[in-house]
Coordinates of C-alpha atoms in Angstrom, one line a residue:
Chain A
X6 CA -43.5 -63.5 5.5
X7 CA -43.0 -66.6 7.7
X8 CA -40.5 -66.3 11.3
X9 CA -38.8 -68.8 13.2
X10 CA -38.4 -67.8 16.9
X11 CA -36.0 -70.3 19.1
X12 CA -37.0 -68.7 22.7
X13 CA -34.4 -70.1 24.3
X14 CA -31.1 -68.2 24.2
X15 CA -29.1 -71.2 26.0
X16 CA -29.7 -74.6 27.7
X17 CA -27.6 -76.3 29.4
X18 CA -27.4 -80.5 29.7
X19 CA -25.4 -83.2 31.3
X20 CA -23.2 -85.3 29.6
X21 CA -25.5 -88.6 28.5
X22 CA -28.3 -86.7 29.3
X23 CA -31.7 -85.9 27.5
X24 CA -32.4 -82.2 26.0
X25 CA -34.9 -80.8 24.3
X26 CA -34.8 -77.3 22.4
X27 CA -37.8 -75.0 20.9
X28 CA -38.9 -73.9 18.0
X29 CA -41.6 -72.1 17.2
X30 CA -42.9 -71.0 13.3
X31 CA -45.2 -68.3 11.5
X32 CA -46.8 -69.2 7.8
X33 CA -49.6 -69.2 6.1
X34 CA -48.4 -71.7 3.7
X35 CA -49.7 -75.8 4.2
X36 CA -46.3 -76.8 2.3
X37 CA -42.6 -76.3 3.7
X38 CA -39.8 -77.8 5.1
X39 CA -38.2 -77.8 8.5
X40 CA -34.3 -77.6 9.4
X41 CA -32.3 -78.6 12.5
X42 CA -28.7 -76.7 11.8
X43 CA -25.5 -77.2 14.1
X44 CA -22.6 -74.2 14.0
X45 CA -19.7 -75.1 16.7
X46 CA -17.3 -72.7 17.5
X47 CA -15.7 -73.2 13.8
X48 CA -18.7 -71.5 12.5
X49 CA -19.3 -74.2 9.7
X50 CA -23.3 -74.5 9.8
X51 CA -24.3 -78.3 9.7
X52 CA -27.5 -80.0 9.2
X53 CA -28.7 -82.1 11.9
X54 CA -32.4 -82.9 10.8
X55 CA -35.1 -82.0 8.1
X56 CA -38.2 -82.8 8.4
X57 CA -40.9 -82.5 5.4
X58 CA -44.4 -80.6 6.5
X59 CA -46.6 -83.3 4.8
X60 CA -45.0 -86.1 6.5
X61 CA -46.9 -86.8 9.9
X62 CA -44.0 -88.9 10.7
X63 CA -41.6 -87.6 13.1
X64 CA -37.5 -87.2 11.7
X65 CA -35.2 -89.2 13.5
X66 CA -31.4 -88.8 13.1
X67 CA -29.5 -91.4 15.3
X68 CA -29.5 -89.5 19.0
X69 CA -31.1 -86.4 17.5
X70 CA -35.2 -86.4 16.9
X71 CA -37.9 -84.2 16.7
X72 CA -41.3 -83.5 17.7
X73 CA -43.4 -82.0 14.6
X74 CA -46.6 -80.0 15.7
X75 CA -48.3 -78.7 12.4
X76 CA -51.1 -77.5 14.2
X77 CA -49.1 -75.5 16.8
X78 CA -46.8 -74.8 14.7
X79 CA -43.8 -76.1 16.8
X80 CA -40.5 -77.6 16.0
X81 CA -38.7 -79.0 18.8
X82 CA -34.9 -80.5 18.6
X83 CA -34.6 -83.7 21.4
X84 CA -30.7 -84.9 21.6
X85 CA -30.6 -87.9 23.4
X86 CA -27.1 -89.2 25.3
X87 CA -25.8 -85.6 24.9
X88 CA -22.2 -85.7 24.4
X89 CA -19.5 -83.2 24.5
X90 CA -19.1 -82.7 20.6
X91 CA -22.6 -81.6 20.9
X92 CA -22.1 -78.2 22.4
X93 CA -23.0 -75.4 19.8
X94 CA -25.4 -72.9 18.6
X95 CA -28.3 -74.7 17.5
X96 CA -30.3 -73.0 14.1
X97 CA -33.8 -73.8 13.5
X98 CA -34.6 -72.9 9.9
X99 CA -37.9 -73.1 7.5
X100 CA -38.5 -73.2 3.7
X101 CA -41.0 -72.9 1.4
X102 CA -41.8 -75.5 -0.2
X103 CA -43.0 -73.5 -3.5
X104 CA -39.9 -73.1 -5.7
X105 CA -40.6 -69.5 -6.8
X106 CA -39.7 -68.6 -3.0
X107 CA -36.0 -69.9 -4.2
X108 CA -34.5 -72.0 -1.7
X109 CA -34.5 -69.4 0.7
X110 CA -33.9 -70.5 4.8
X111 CA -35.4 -68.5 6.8
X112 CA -33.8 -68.4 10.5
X113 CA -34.1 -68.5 14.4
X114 CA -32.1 -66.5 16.5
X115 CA -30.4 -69.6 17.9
X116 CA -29.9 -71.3 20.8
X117 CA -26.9 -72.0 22.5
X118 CA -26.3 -75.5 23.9
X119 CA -23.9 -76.3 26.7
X120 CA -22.9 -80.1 27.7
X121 CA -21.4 -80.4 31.1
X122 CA -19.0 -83.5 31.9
Chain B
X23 CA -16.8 -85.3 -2.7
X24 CA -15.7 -82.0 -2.1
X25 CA -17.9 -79.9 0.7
X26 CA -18.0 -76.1 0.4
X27 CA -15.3 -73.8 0.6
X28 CA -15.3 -70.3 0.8
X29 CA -12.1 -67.4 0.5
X30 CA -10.9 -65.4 2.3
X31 CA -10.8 -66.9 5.6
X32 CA -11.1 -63.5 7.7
X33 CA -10.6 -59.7 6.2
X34 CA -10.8 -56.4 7.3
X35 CA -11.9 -53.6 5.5
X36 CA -12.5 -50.2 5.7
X37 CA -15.6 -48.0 5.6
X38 CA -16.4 -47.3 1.9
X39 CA -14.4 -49.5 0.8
X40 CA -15.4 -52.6 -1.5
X41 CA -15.0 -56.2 -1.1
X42 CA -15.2 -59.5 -3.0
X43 CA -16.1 -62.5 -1.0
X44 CA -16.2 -66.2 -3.2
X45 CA -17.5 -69.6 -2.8
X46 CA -16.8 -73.1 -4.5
X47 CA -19.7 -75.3 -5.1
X48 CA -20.5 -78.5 -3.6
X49 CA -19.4 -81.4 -6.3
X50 CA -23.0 -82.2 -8.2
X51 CA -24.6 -78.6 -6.8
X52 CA -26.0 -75.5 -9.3
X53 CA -27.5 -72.9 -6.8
X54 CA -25.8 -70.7 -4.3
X55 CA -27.2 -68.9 -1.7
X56 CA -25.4 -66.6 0.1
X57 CA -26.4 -65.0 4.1
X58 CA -25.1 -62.5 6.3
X59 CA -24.8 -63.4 10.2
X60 CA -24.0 -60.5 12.9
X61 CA -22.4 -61.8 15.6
X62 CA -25.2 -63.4 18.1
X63 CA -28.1 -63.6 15.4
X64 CA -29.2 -66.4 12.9
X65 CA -28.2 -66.2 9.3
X66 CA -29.9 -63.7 7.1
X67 CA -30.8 -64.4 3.3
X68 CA -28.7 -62.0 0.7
X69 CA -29.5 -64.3 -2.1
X70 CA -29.3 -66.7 -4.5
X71 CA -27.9 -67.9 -7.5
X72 CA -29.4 -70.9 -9.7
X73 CA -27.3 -71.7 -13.2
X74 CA -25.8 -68.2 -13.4
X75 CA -28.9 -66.3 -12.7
X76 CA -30.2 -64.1 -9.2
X77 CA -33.6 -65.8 -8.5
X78 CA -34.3 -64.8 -4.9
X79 CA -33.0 -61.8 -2.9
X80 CA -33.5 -60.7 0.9
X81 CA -33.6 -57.3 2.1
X82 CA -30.4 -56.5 1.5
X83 CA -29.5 -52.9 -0.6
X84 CA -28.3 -53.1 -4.4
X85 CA -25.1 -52.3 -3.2
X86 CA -24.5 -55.9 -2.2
X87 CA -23.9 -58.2 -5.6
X88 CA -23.1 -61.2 -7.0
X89 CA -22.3 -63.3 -10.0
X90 CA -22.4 -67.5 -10.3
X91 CA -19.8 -68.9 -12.9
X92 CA -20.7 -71.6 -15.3
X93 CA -18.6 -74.2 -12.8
X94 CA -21.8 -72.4 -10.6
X95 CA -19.3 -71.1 -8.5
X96 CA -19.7 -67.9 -6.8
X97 CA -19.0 -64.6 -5.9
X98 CA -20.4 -61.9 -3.4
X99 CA -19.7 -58.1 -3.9
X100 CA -20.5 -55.5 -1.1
X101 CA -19.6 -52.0 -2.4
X102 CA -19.3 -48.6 0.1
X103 CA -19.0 -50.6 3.0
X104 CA -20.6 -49.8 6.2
X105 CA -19.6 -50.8 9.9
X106 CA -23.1 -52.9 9.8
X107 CA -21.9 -54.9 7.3
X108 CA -19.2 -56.4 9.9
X109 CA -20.6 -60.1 9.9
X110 CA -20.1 -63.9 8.9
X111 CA -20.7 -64.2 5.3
X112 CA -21.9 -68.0 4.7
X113 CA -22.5 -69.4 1.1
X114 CA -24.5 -72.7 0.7
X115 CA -24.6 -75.0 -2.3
X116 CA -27.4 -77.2 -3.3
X117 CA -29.0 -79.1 -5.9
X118 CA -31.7 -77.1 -6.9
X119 CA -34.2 -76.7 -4.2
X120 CA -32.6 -79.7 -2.3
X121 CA -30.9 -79.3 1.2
X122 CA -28.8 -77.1 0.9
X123 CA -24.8 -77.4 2.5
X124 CA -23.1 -74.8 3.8
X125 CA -19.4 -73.4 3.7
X126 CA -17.0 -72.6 6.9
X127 CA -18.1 -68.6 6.3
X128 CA -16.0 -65.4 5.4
X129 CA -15.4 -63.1 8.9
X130 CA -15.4 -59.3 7.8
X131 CA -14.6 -56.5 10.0
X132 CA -15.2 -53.3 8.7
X133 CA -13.6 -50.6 10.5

């Protein structure tokens, strides 16, 4: 069974600054997807990013990026020129890519962002 | 385009009781996946519907059911409720395996 672990419970940025959050993944499988979600305080989950296993390319979403390591097995979220819309629980998520696995997300435990003016 | 929308807002139960949660569909969307999210954690698979049919569950007891409608709505069904099952109840619509979209959640309390 694959995990997602997001070891960091909360960060913290200045406004316009640069921030980076982790994500770390176990699977055996070569094939799977990646998923950057948002949930503000209104609890609506929103995709930031996805980013596609076989692709070496790393996603790029506008101010939100990430840094793809296969081989480590690492996920990370960079939000550059933070702003204060920003703030909220950040979800890193996986999927199989094999479609008897269902469309299943599998979740981190979150990480809490906080923009300061 | 309509997003996805799910009913009630909030409720509160009561242990043993039973409760229906629903979820409309993304515009364009034919599978439904439904998670449970205690309060701190990430999102926890139930499962998912795909044109009407269960074709992935989580560990998650028979007790908690569902059904998908042939406008692939949905609908979630906890029976003998248990204070563990106080939690946000999120649905999420997608095109198949595509990204899948998520609704604003269901709060339940169960006292």
């Amino acid at each position: 069974a694959q995990t997602v672990t997001q070891s960091q419970p909360e960060m913290s940025v200045q406004e316009a600054e640069t921030v980076t959050l982790s994500c770390t993944y176990d699977t055996s499988e070569s094939d799977y997807y990646l998923f950057w979600y948002k949930q503000p305080p209104s609890r609506q989950m929103i995709l930031v990013i996805r980013q596609e296993a076989y692709k070496q390319q790393n996603a790029t979403e506008n101010r939100f990026s990430v840094n793809f390591q296969k081989a480590a097995k690492s996920f990370s979220l960079k939000i550059s020129d933070s702003q204060l819309g920003d703030a909220a629980m950040y979800f890193c998520a996986y999927r199989s890519y094999y479609s008897n696995a269902g469309n299943m997300l599998t979740f981190g435990g979150g990480t809490r962002l906080m923009v300061k003016p | 385009e309509t997003g996805v929308t799910q009913s009630p807002t909030h409720l509160i139960k009561t242990r043993g009781q039973q409760v229906t949660l629903r979820c409309s569909s993304q515009s364009g969307h034919n599978t439904v996946s439904w998670y449970q999210q205690a309060l701190g954690q990430g999102p926890q698979f139930i499962f998912q519907y795909y044109r009407e049919e269960e074709n992935g569950r989580g560990n998650f007891p028979p007790r908690f059911s569902g059904l998908q409608f042939p406008n692939y709505s949905s609908e979630l069904n906890v029976n003998a409720l248990e204070l563990d099952d106080s939690a946000l109840y999120l649905c999420a619509s997608s095109y198949g395996v595509e990204t899948q979209y998520f609704g604003p959640g269901t709060r339940l309390l169960v006292l």
